[in-house]
Short mmCIF file of C-alpha atoms and ligand atoms in Angstrom, two decimals:
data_model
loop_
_atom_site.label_atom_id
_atom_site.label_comp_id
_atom_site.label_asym_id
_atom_site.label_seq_id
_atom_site.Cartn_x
_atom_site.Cartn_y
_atom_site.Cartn_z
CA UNK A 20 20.05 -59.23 -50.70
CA UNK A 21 23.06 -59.46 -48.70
CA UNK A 22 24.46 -62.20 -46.85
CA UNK A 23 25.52 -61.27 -43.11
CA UNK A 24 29.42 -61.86 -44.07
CA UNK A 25 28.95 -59.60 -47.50
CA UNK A 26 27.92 -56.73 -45.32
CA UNK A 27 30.10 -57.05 -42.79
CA UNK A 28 32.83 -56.75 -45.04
CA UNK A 29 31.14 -53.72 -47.67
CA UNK A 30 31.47 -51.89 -44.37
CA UNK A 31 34.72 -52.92 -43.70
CA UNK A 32 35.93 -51.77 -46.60
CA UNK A 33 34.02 -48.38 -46.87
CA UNK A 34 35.63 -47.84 -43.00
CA UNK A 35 39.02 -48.00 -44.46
CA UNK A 36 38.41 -46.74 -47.61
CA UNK A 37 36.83 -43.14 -45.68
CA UNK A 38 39.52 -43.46 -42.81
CA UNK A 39 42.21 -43.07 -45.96
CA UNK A 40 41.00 -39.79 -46.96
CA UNK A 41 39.14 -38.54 -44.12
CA UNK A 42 41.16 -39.85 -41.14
CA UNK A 43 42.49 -37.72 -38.45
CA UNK A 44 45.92 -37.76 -37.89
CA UNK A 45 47.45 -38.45 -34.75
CA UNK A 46 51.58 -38.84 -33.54
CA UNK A 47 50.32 -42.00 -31.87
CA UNK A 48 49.34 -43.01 -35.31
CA UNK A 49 52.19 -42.68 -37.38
CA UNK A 50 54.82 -44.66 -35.23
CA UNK A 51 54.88 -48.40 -34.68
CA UNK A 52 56.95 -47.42 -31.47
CA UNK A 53 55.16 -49.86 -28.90
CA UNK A 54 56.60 -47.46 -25.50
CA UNK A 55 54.72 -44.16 -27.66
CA UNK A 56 51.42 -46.15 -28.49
CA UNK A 57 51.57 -47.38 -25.27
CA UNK A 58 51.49 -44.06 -23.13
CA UNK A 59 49.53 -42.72 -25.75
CA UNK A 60 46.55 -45.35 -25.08
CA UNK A 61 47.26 -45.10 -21.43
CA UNK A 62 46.49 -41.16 -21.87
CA UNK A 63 43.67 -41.62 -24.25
CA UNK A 64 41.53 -43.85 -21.83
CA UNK A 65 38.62 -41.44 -20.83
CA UNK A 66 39.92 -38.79 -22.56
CA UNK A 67 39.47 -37.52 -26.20
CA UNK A 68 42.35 -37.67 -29.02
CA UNK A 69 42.43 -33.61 -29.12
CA UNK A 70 42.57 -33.06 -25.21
CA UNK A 71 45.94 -35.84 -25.17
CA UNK A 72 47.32 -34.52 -28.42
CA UNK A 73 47.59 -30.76 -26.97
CA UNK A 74 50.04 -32.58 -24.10
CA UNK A 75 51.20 -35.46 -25.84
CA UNK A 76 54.46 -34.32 -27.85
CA UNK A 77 55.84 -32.28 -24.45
CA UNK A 78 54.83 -35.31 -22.80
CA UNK A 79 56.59 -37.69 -24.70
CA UNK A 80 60.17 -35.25 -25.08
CA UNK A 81 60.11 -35.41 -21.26
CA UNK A 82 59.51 -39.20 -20.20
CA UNK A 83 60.84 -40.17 -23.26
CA UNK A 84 61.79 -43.77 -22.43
CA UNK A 85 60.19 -46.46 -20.28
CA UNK A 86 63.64 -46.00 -18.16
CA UNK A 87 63.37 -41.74 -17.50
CA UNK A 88 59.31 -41.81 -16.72
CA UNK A 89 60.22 -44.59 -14.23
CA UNK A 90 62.95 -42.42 -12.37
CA UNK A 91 60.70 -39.18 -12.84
CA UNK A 92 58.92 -37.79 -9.98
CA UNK A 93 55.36 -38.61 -9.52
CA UNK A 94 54.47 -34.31 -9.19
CA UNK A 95 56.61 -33.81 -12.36
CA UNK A 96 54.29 -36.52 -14.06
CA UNK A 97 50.98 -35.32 -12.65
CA UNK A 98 52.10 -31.24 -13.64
CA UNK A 99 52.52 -32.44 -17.31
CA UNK A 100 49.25 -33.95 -17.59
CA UNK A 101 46.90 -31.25 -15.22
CA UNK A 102 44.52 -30.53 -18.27
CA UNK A 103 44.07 -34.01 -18.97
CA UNK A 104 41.96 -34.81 -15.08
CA UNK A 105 42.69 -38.00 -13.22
CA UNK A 106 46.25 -36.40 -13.49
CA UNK A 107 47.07 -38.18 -9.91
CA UNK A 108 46.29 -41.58 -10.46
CA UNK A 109 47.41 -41.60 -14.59
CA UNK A 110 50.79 -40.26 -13.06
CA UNK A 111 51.11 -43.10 -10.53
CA UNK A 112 49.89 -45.49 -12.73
CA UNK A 113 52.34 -44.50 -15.96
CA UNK A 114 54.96 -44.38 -13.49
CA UNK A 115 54.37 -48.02 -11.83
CA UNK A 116 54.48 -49.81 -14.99
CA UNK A 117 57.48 -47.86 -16.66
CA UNK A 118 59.48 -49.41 -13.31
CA UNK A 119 57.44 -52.38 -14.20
CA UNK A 120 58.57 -52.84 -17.86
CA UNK A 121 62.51 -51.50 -17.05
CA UNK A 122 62.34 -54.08 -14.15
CA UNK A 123 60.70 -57.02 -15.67
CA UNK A 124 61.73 -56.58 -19.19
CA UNK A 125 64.46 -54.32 -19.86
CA UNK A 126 63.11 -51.31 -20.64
CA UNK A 127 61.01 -53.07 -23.70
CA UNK A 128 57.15 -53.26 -24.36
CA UNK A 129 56.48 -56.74 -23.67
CA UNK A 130 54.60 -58.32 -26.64
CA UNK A 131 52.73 -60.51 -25.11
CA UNK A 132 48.83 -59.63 -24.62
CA UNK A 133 48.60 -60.82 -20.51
CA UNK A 134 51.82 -59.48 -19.56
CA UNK A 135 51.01 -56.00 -21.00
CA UNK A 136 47.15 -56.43 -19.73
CA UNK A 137 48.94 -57.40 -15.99
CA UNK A 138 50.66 -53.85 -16.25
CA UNK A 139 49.02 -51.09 -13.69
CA UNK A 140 46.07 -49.07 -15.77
CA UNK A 141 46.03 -51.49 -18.79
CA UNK A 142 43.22 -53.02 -19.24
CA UNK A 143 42.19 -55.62 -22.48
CA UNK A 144 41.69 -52.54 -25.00
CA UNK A 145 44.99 -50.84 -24.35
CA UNK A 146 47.08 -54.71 -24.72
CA UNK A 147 44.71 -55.34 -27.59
CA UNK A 148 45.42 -51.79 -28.90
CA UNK A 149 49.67 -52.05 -28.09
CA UNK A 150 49.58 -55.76 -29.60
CA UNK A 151 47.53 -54.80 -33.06
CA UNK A 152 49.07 -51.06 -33.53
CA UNK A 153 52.62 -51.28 -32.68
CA UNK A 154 53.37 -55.37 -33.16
CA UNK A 155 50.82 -55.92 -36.11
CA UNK A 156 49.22 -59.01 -34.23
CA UNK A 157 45.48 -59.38 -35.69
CA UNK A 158 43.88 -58.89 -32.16
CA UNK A 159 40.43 -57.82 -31.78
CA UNK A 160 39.78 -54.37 -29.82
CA UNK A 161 36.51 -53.54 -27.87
CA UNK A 162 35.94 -50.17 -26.29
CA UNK A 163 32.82 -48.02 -25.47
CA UNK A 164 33.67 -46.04 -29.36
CA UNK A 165 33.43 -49.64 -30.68
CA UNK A 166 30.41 -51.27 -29.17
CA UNK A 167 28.64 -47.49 -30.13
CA UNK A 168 29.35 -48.19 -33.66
CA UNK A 169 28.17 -52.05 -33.55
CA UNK A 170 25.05 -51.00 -32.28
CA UNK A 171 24.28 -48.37 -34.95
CA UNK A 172 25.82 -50.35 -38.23
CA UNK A 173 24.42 -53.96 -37.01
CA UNK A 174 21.66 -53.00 -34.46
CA UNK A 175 23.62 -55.45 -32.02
CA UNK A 176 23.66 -54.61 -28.49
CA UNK A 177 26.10 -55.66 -25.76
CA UNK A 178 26.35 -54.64 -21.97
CA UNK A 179 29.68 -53.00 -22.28
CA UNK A 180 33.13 -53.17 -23.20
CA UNK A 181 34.03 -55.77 -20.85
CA UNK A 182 31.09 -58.04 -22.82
CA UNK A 183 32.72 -61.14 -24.26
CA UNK A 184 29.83 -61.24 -26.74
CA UNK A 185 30.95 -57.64 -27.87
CA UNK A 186 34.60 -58.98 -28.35
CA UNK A 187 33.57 -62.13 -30.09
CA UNK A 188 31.67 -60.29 -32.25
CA UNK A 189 34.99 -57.91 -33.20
CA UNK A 190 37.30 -61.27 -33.29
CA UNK A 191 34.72 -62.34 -36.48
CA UNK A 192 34.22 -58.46 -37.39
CA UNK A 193 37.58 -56.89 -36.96
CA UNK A 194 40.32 -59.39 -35.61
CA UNK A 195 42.05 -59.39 -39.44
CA UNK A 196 42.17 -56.21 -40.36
CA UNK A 197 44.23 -53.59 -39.90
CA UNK A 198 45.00 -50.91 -37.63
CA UNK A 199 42.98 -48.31 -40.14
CA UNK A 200 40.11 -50.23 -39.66
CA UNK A 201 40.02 -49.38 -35.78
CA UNK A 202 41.12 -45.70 -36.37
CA UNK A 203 38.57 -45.57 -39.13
CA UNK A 204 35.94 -46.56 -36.25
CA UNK A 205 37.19 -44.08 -34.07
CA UNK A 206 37.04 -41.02 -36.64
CA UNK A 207 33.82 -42.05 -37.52
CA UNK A 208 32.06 -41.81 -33.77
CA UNK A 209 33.79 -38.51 -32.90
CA UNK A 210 33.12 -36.68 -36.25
CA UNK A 211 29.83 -38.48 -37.76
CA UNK A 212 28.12 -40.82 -35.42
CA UNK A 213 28.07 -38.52 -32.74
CA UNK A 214 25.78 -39.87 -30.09
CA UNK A 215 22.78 -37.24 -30.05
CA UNK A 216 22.83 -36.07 -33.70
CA UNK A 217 24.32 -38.44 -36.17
CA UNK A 218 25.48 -36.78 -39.36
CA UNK A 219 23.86 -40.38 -41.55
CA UNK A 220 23.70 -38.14 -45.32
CA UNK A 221 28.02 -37.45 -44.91
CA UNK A 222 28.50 -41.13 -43.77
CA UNK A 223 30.20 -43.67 -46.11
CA UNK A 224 28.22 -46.13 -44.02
CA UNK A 225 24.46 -44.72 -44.78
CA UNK A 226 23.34 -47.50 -47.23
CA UNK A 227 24.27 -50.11 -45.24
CA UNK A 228 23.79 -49.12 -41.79
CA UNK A 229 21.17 -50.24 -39.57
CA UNK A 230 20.33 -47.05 -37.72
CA UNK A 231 20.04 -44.69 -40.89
CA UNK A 232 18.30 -46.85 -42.72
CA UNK A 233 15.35 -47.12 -40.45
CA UNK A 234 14.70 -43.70 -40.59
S1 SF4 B 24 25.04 -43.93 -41.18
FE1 SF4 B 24 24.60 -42.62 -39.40
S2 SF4 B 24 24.17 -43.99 -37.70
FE2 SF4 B 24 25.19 -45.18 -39.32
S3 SF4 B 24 27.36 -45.16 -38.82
FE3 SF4 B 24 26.99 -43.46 -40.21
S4 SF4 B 24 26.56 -41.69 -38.92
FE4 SF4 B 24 26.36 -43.53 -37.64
#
């Protein structure tokens, strides 16, 4: 029998062990550039990693500095993200805190987890995200992919991301590991624990996860 904290690390390490061989790769994902992962977390917010990746590398060769999306024009933002949706209010947004950030702090991503969660259209997941993926700072992350995959592998339930239980949970769970370990999480909700039909007998996870095992 397992303790709680053996488990919580065998899956751990099967997340990053399957996210090494099976992990999706992303431009967002193979840069530490914090101005890239930034936009690139701004764009991903309600929106899956295929839809931003078919505008993301036009996107970023355009705006691509804090200084030239702050001085671009709000249509010429909103054009080159139509197919995304909410293309109005992720181009005023992306444009207020690129003035913000040249303003404020000379055209660099602030590494600091309240000034980049006081930015317009950054919440705690995308200054979580900037801090752990582009500065390396052991910061916990909580978003809807996240609290789907507690609830399966643990059978722990929270209200929502915004659940401090959910992100205490992820400080003991997740807060010092890496950056694969999140990605890993990610891949593993949009290509095996898919919300209606979970694909348990191609999961690294099926002997130790809550959900397939009580079937
Ligand atoms: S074993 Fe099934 S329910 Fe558990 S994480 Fe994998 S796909 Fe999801």
């Amino acid at each position: 029998m397992r303790t709680p904290g053996q488990r919580e690390s065998l899956v751990r390490t099967k997340v990053i062990k399957w996210y090494a061989t099976h992990g999706r790769s992303f431009p967002w994902r193979t840069t530490k550039d914090p101005y890239t992962i930034l936009i690139a977390e701004m764009l991903l917010r309600r929106t899956t990693a295929i839809a931003v990746l078919r505008v993301f590398n036009d996107f970023m060769a355009r705006f691509e500095t804090p200084e030239r999306l702050a001085k671009a024009r709000e249509s010429d933002i909103t054009r080159a993200l139509t197919s995304l949706g909410l293309q109005s209010v992720r181009a005023k947004q992306l444009r207020k805190t690129a003035a913000i950030i040249v303003k404020e702090y000379h055209g660099k991503i602030p590494a600091s987890h309240d000034a980049l969660k006081s930015l317009p259209g950054v919440g705690s997941y995308i200054a979580s995200a900037v801090m752990n993926f582009a500065y390396g700072y052991a910061v916990p992350l909580v978003d809807g992919n996240v609290i789907h995959f507690i609830s399966r592998v643990f059978g722990v339930y929270f209200s929502g991301p915004s659940d401090e239980r959910a992100w205490d949970f992820m400080t003991k769970f997740g807060a010092s590991h890496k950056a694969e370990l999140y990605w890993g999480i990610i891949d593993l909700v949009a290509t095996l624990c898919l919300k209606r039909y979970p694909r348990c007998p191609y999961c690294p996870l099926s002997e130790v996860c809550d959900w397939s095992m009580k079937d």
